[in-house]
Amino acid sequence: MSRLGPELPEDIWQHIHSLMPLQDAARAACISRAFLSAWRRHPNLTLTEQSLGCSDFTKKVDHILKNHSGVGVKKLDLEIFECYNADDINHLDSWLQIAVTPWIEELTLKVCPDWFSDDECSAMQMYKFPSSVLSCESRSSIQFLELESCEFRPTVQIGRLGSLTKLHLHYVRITGDELGCFLSSSLVLERLELTDCCEIICLKIPSILRHLTSLHVYGCGMMKEIENKAQNLHAIYFGGFPALYSPGQSLRLGELLQLQKIDMWCNDAVYYACAELPSIAPNLETLTISSLREMVNAPTTPSKFLHLKYLCINLVGVKLSPPYDYFSLASIVDSSLSLETFILNLPQELMEDDWNFGCSSDLRQMPQCRHHNLQNFEITGFGSAKSLVELTCYILESTSLERVTLDTTLLGAFRCSDRKYKKCFPVPSRGIIIEVQKALLAIKTYIETKVPATVKLTVVEPCRRCH
């Protein structure tokens, strides 16, 4: 063993060095000749403010990348937020030319602060990512590409990207046609993620993307249509759109025959899901709906979710005004013949449709559609609203449930579940405690008597010691 370490082949030293975090790798190179050579060939570079600090950031990045010129960088994560200045823009082209070589596998480039508003980002100089760096031999090796806060104008000259499996674009200026051109070159793409790409009006996914299984679209406010021809697209997340059901504003999803999972976060998402999804996504198995606002009750629809097994509706933090008719959600349960789990998360607030508790005959009834598959039914933020009690009673009477959980708190927030706290979190107002008491009375009066002996009922209430 030498004073610098055991006598090992150089490639083993290099491999050990490549597994270190960037800062540790740099320190090791300063004190060990065995690691100094490996540092100059370190394949994974994370050049961020967190790893390098803002002091002389441009100088440090320039020095590191120039030392790696002609070396096979496999992963480059270059992020310029707080240190952002015009000088960095002038260096970026040369930095990318050094790093993006035939060995590159992952490239992340984030150019301006993510806390800037859209107007501020529009007013500032936006870096134009050079498509030419993907037109060389690197196009056969790059597997992951993430761009944020820059301009990207790909052309057909890029050629085939034979290894690209993941593409993430955030706050990127790119049109639908330009993105379509790039997608047509990405034959093995598996995941596409778009966030706040405001120039895309129509997203066209070509049939050539046979490996694409996941699509994530958020905040692309100008997008009106997703035209999908990829046959194996199984999961979609979309959110941040205007009212989905309003005339002239509806997001057209086309036919998604192979789609199995949708996660949506939008205004009037419950209405949109009931009205549109059964016909365009007939093979859906998992549906998560997070709504920011519901101005219209869930509609009845003749179409059915024939394969839907998991349904989660999140209305947490939403002010439902006028009072929402929770009983209308029975229509989506009735249209889901294979449903196994139904979870409803509600805002912890005073229910506006106050009513005097009476006998069960005061509750609305509707023809029952027997559900033999529904096993688990959960409500968090359970309140005293009459329509919510009606929905719960309807599901109890029309299904073969195994478990029912009625949580009168907000996801257990008012319970001392963590031993390190001597008492649980405070309730926002005394009115909430009164509402919880009313909810517990509604459960005792209307619901407990309808629970079959074969069903396990769990009622979660605030901690009695603290509240």
XYZ file of C-alpha atoms in Angstrom:
467
model
C 0.000 0.000 0.000
C 1.388 3.434 -0.960
C 0.990 6.518 1.181
C -1.780 7.638 -1.204
C -3.762 4.457 -0.794
C -3.685 0.813 -1.821
C -2.163 -0.096 -5.164
C -5.281 -0.430 -7.328
C -5.780 -0.193 -11.087
C -6.592 3.305 -12.274
C -10.045 2.337 -13.564
C -11.057 1.141 -10.073
C -9.923 4.451 -8.535
C -11.932 6.262 -11.184
C -15.023 4.170 -10.484
C -14.771 4.786 -6.715
C -14.339 8.495 -7.376
C -17.360 8.631 -9.700
C -19.623 7.393 -6.896
C -18.753 10.331 -4.626
C -20.862 13.524 -4.415
C -19.272 16.327 -6.414
C -17.966 18.302 -3.427
C -16.433 15.206 -1.824
C -14.887 14.202 -5.131
C -13.263 17.644 -5.489
C -11.879 17.520 -1.940
C -10.501 14.024 -2.493
C -8.732 15.208 -5.646
C -7.019 17.966 -3.659
C -5.399 15.581 -1.183
C -4.835 12.409 -3.213
C -2.911 11.924 -6.454
C -4.855 8.718 -6.944
C -8.049 10.756 -7.173
C -6.637 13.767 -8.999
C -6.576 12.027 -12.354
C -10.038 10.587 -11.696
C -11.368 14.072 -10.881
C -10.441 15.302 -14.333
C -12.538 12.476 -15.765
C -15.397 12.602 -13.241
C -18.454 11.569 -15.323
C -21.224 13.081 -13.148
C -21.208 16.867 -12.765
C -23.750 18.682 -10.583
C -22.966 22.361 -11.041
C -25.486 24.221 -8.924
C -25.462 27.016 -6.371
C -25.912 24.436 -3.664
C -22.828 22.488 -4.725
C -20.566 25.406 -5.698
C -21.948 28.497 -3.950
C -22.720 31.820 -5.639
C -19.257 33.329 -5.141
C -17.412 33.219 -8.504
C -19.990 30.731 -9.757
C -19.311 31.397 -13.454
C -15.539 31.130 -12.962
C -15.877 27.830 -11.082
C -18.145 26.260 -13.705
C -15.924 27.459 -16.517
C -12.823 25.994 -14.829
C -14.447 22.616 -14.115
C -15.861 22.155 -17.598
C -12.680 23.232 -19.362
C -10.793 20.646 -17.302
C -13.316 18.083 -18.574
C -12.882 18.999 -22.223
C -12.498 15.839 -24.274
C -13.617 13.692 -21.332
C -16.759 11.583 -21.373
C -19.231 13.444 -19.129
C -22.219 11.159 -18.605
C -24.402 13.384 -16.442
C -24.543 17.188 -16.319
C -26.871 19.061 -13.971
C -26.352 22.799 -14.502
C -28.632 25.109 -12.524
C -28.334 28.902 -12.361
C -30.908 30.545 -10.094
C -29.749 33.116 -7.520
C -26.439 33.559 -9.349
C -28.167 34.302 -12.634
C -26.582 37.063 -14.722
C -26.029 37.909 -18.378
C -22.434 36.625 -18.320
C -23.699 33.098 -17.734
C -25.776 33.305 -20.920
C -22.604 34.106 -22.869
C -20.803 31.050 -21.473
C -23.602 28.482 -21.802
C -23.021 27.602 -25.455
C -19.335 26.801 -24.855
C -20.157 24.864 -21.670
C -22.682 22.696 -23.512
C -20.284 22.105 -26.390
C -17.767 20.717 -23.877
C -20.220 18.567 -21.897
C -22.598 17.257 -24.559
C -20.471 14.609 -26.223
C -21.130 11.068 -27.524
C -20.949 9.871 -23.882
C -23.653 12.141 -22.426
C -26.617 10.274 -20.904
C -28.397 12.860 -18.750
C -28.615 16.628 -19.260
C -30.430 19.049 -16.939
C -30.285 22.779 -17.673
C -32.138 25.311 -15.510
C -31.261 28.854 -16.397
C -33.288 31.444 -14.464
C -34.962 31.668 -11.036
C -38.047 29.464 -10.781
C -39.684 32.029 -8.485
C -39.893 34.644 -11.278
C -43.386 35.448 -12.531
C -44.329 34.758 -16.154
C -44.119 38.509 -16.934
C -40.658 38.787 -15.376
C -39.395 35.757 -17.304
C -40.882 37.176 -20.510
C -39.158 40.515 -19.979
C -35.726 39.091 -19.279
C -33.265 37.646 -21.757
C -34.117 33.984 -22.169
C -31.380 31.595 -23.153
C -31.942 29.811 -26.461
C -30.909 26.196 -26.076
C -28.797 25.300 -29.150
C -30.410 22.380 -30.970
C -27.069 21.827 -32.658
C -25.624 20.164 -29.540
C -28.151 17.354 -30.073
C -27.362 17.048 -33.751
C -23.993 15.419 -33.237
C -23.209 11.913 -32.024
C -24.705 12.748 -28.596
C -28.144 12.043 -29.997
C -27.427 8.329 -29.850
C -26.458 8.381 -26.148
C -28.641 10.930 -24.361
C -31.377 9.266 -22.302
C -32.758 12.112 -20.174
C -33.222 15.773 -21.126
C -34.620 18.427 -18.772
C -34.803 22.099 -19.715
C -36.174 24.921 -17.582
C -36.656 28.630 -18.304
C -35.162 28.727 -21.764
C -36.125 28.784 -25.433
C -35.998 25.576 -27.450
C -36.592 25.585 -31.207
C -35.816 22.074 -32.501
C -35.789 21.331 -36.229
C -35.689 18.208 -38.371
C -31.906 18.576 -38.548
C -31.631 17.094 -35.060
C -32.066 13.613 -36.467
C -33.031 10.453 -34.587
C -32.589 10.428 -30.814
C -32.166 6.714 -30.387
C -31.846 6.579 -26.566
C -33.971 9.450 -25.193
C -36.538 7.958 -22.777
C -37.463 11.005 -20.650
C -38.136 14.600 -21.713
C -39.018 17.301 -19.157
C -39.703 20.880 -20.279
C -40.534 23.545 -17.664
C -41.191 27.214 -18.562
C -39.809 26.506 -22.015
C -40.737 28.516 -25.090
C -41.587 25.929 -27.719
C -44.552 25.676 -30.080
C -46.691 22.600 -30.594
C -45.273 22.068 -34.082
C -41.679 22.360 -32.840
C -42.358 19.898 -30.033
C -44.065 17.556 -32.507
C -40.952 17.663 -34.676
C -38.778 16.771 -31.685
C -41.106 13.978 -30.544
C -41.031 12.435 -34.011
C -37.268 12.061 -33.563
C -37.543 10.466 -30.104
C -38.485 6.913 -31.000
C -37.999 5.316 -27.571
C -39.482 8.109 -25.417
C -41.274 6.721 -22.350
C -42.171 9.816 -20.293
C -43.066 13.356 -21.397
C -43.477 16.167 -18.848
C -44.551 19.707 -19.778
C -44.976 22.527 -17.250
C -46.007 26.102 -18.107
C -45.030 25.840 -21.757
C -47.329 28.664 -22.787
C -46.769 28.567 -26.575
C -48.254 25.084 -27.046
C -51.858 25.210 -28.259
C -52.194 21.672 -29.596
C -50.030 18.843 -28.281
C -49.667 16.211 -30.984
C -48.262 12.870 -29.890
C -47.368 10.803 -32.970
C -48.076 7.100 -33.328
C -44.350 6.442 -33.753
C -43.938 6.821 -29.960
C -44.741 3.190 -29.220
C -42.881 3.270 -25.880
C -44.577 6.373 -24.443
C -46.510 5.332 -21.318
C -46.663 8.503 -19.182
C -47.699 12.094 -19.954
C -47.577 14.983 -17.446
C -49.021 18.361 -18.501
C -49.448 21.215 -16.039
C -50.147 24.918 -16.371
C -49.913 25.107 -20.174
C -52.623 27.759 -20.225
C -52.911 28.102 -24.014
C -53.297 24.376 -24.651
C -56.695 23.496 -26.090
C -56.150 19.954 -27.318
C -54.102 16.842 -26.718
C -54.076 14.729 -29.868
C -52.719 11.349 -28.871
C -51.860 8.604 -31.343
C -49.418 6.711 -29.103
C -50.968 3.294 -28.607
C -49.355 2.467 -25.242
C -49.990 5.684 -23.304
C -51.275 4.373 -19.960
C -51.065 7.313 -17.540
C -51.845 11.030 -17.817
C -51.541 13.816 -15.267
C -52.901 17.206 -16.248
C -53.722 20.277 -14.220
C -53.772 24.038 -13.961
C -56.255 24.516 -16.821
C -59.213 26.963 -16.939
C -62.758 25.702 -16.345
C -62.864 22.431 -18.233
C -66.520 22.255 -19.116
C -67.128 25.888 -20.192
C -68.017 26.378 -23.881
C -64.937 27.195 -25.919
C -62.557 26.411 -23.052
C -62.808 22.654 -22.734
C -59.549 20.746 -23.047
C -60.079 18.186 -25.802
C -58.302 14.945 -24.995
C -59.383 12.939 -28.021
C -59.624 9.169 -27.710
C -57.475 7.526 -25.068
C -58.494 3.924 -25.568
C -55.494 2.371 -23.809
C -55.372 4.820 -20.910
C -55.506 3.177 -17.481
C -54.691 6.052 -15.094
C -55.646 9.728 -14.959
C -54.665 12.246 -12.286
C -56.288 15.633 -12.878
C -56.109 18.906 -10.924
C -58.325 21.608 -12.417
C -61.368 23.780 -11.936
C -64.648 21.832 -12.238
C -62.679 18.604 -12.555
C -65.458 16.421 -11.081
C -67.969 17.632 -13.654
C -65.479 17.183 -16.496
C -64.565 13.670 -15.382
C -68.197 12.555 -15.204
C -69.215 14.165 -18.470
C -66.206 13.377 -20.675
C -63.995 10.559 -19.447
C -66.297 7.496 -19.655
C -66.567 7.871 -23.436
C -62.973 8.885 -24.290
C -61.123 6.649 -21.777
C -63.273 3.501 -21.520
C -60.457 1.338 -20.089
C -59.614 3.632 -17.185
C -58.718 1.775 -13.963
C -57.440 4.543 -11.641
C -58.876 8.069 -11.446
C -57.736 10.818 -9.065
C -59.657 14.096 -9.254
C -58.439 17.212 -7.449
C -60.783 20.134 -7.947
C -60.076 23.779 -7.201
C -63.710 24.750 -7.670
C -67.000 23.044 -8.456
C -69.671 25.405 -9.719
C -71.974 22.643 -10.999
C -72.980 19.359 -9.374
C -71.782 16.074 -10.859
C -73.964 15.162 -13.861
C -75.611 11.843 -14.624
C -74.221 10.150 -17.699
C -75.340 7.116 -19.698
C -71.710 6.109 -20.316
C -70.002 3.752 -17.871
C -66.536 3.344 -16.388
C -66.449 -0.379 -17.086
C -62.970 -1.015 -15.603
C -62.522 1.737 -12.994
C -61.288 0.183 -9.718
C -59.882 3.141 -7.770
C -61.529 6.567 -7.458
C -60.202 9.429 -5.317
C -61.854 12.868 -5.260
C -59.960 15.671 -3.488
C -61.828 18.845 -2.572
C -59.529 19.769 0.331
C -58.986 23.503 0.723
C -61.781 24.367 -1.727
C -64.574 26.754 -0.848
C -67.674 25.152 -2.304
C -70.170 27.931 -2.868
C -73.059 27.581 -3.474
C -73.208 24.487 -1.234
C -72.198 21.433 -3.239
C -74.611 18.534 -3.559
C -72.411 15.628 -2.494
C -75.269 13.250 -3.228
C -74.708 13.954 -6.934
C -71.448 11.983 -6.631
C -73.584 8.839 -6.450
C -73.805 9.095 -10.243
C -70.078 8.508 -10.708
C -70.233 5.569 -8.286
C -73.167 4.099 -10.201
C -71.301 4.475 -13.502
C -68.262 2.591 -12.109
C -69.335 -1.046 -12.163
C -65.925 -2.451 -11.156
C -65.121 0.094 -8.447
C -63.246 -1.358 -5.445
C -62.043 1.753 -3.557
C -63.710 5.167 -3.262
C -61.929 7.924 -1.307
C -63.455 11.372 -0.789
C -61.300 14.112 0.794
C -63.284 17.202 1.793
C -62.433 20.662 3.169
C -62.593 20.915 6.943
C -65.066 23.782 7.181
C -68.525 24.699 8.369
C -71.142 23.009 6.201
C -73.411 25.654 4.694
C -76.525 23.519 4.135
C -77.519 23.483 7.814
C -80.518 21.289 8.549
C -82.392 19.969 11.550
C -81.782 16.296 12.214
C -84.960 14.278 11.939
C -85.866 10.752 10.898
C -84.305 8.797 8.054
C -87.333 9.436 5.862
C -86.127 13.041 5.530
C -83.193 11.831 3.431
C -83.466 11.668 -0.341
C -83.660 8.276 -1.973
C -82.737 7.112 -5.457
C -82.983 3.782 -7.285
C -80.110 1.626 -6.149
C -77.532 0.110 -8.483
C -76.019 -2.828 -6.631
C -72.218 -2.728 -6.448
C -70.656 -6.042 -5.534
C -67.024 -4.954 -5.998
C -66.794 -1.866 -3.786
C -64.906 -2.892 -0.651
C -63.363 0.268 0.785
C -65.103 3.640 1.275
C -63.347 6.541 3.020
C -64.284 10.147 3.713
C -61.884 12.592 5.364
C -63.219 15.930 6.545
C -66.633 14.302 7.058
C -69.194 16.965 7.973
C -72.844 17.330 8.788
C -74.079 18.356 5.326
C -77.325 16.569 4.533
C -76.194 15.670 1.008
C -73.027 14.061 2.434
C -75.070 11.958 4.853
C -77.323 10.959 1.942
C -74.338 9.901 -0.158
C -72.907 7.823 2.697
C -76.231 6.084 3.389
C -76.734 5.364 -0.306
C -73.316 3.734 -0.641
C -73.871 1.679 2.523
C -77.182 0.363 1.215
C -76.133 -0.297 -2.381
C -72.744 -1.977 -1.949
C -71.062 -5.004 -0.389
C -68.500 -3.033 1.593
C -65.853 -4.463 3.888
C -64.505 -1.203 5.392
C -65.933 2.275 5.941
C -63.822 5.098 7.401
C -65.429 8.418 8.337
C -62.750 10.869 9.465
C -64.275 14.002 11.007
C -60.847 15.671 11.118
C -58.694 16.870 8.259
C -56.608 13.767 7.506
C -56.179 13.107 11.222
C -54.670 16.563 11.866
C -56.400 16.975 15.216
C -55.105 13.773 16.765
C -52.027 13.130 18.913
C -50.613 10.460 16.658
C -46.964 11.462 17.036
C -45.547 10.804 20.499
C -42.955 13.565 20.284
C -45.771 16.106 20.504
C -47.493 16.469 23.874
C -50.664 17.676 22.201
C -52.036 17.754 18.691
C -52.290 20.708 16.341
C -54.792 23.422 17.269
C -58.144 23.572 15.502
C -58.492 26.725 13.346
C -61.705 27.846 15.081
C -64.255 26.823 17.649
C -66.766 26.625 14.816
C -64.850 23.640 13.415
C -65.201 21.779 16.729
C -68.951 22.487 16.714
C -69.126 21.189 13.130
C -67.262 18.029 14.110
C -69.735 17.467 16.961
C -72.610 17.829 14.500
C -70.889 15.404 12.105
C -70.512 12.823 14.894
C -74.192 13.252 15.787
C -75.146 12.742 12.117
C -73.113 9.523 12.029
C -74.800 8.234 15.188
C -78.294 9.269 14.057
C -78.337 8.204 10.409
C -75.333 6.075 9.509
C -74.444 3.652 12.302
C -77.861 1.965 12.075
C -77.321 1.275 8.372
C -73.916 -0.390 8.725
C -74.220 -4.177 8.222
C -72.593 -6.441 10.780
C -70.109 -7.614 8.135
C -68.781 -4.075 7.588
C -66.030 -2.584 9.764
C -66.914 1.035 10.540
C -64.117 3.339 11.746
C -65.044 6.815 12.961
C -62.121 9.175 13.493
C -62.748 12.161 15.751
C -60.526 14.871 17.260
C -58.442 14.071 20.278
C -60.704 14.359 23.327
C -57.781 15.351 25.546
C -56.764 18.337 23.393
C -60.128 19.372 21.967
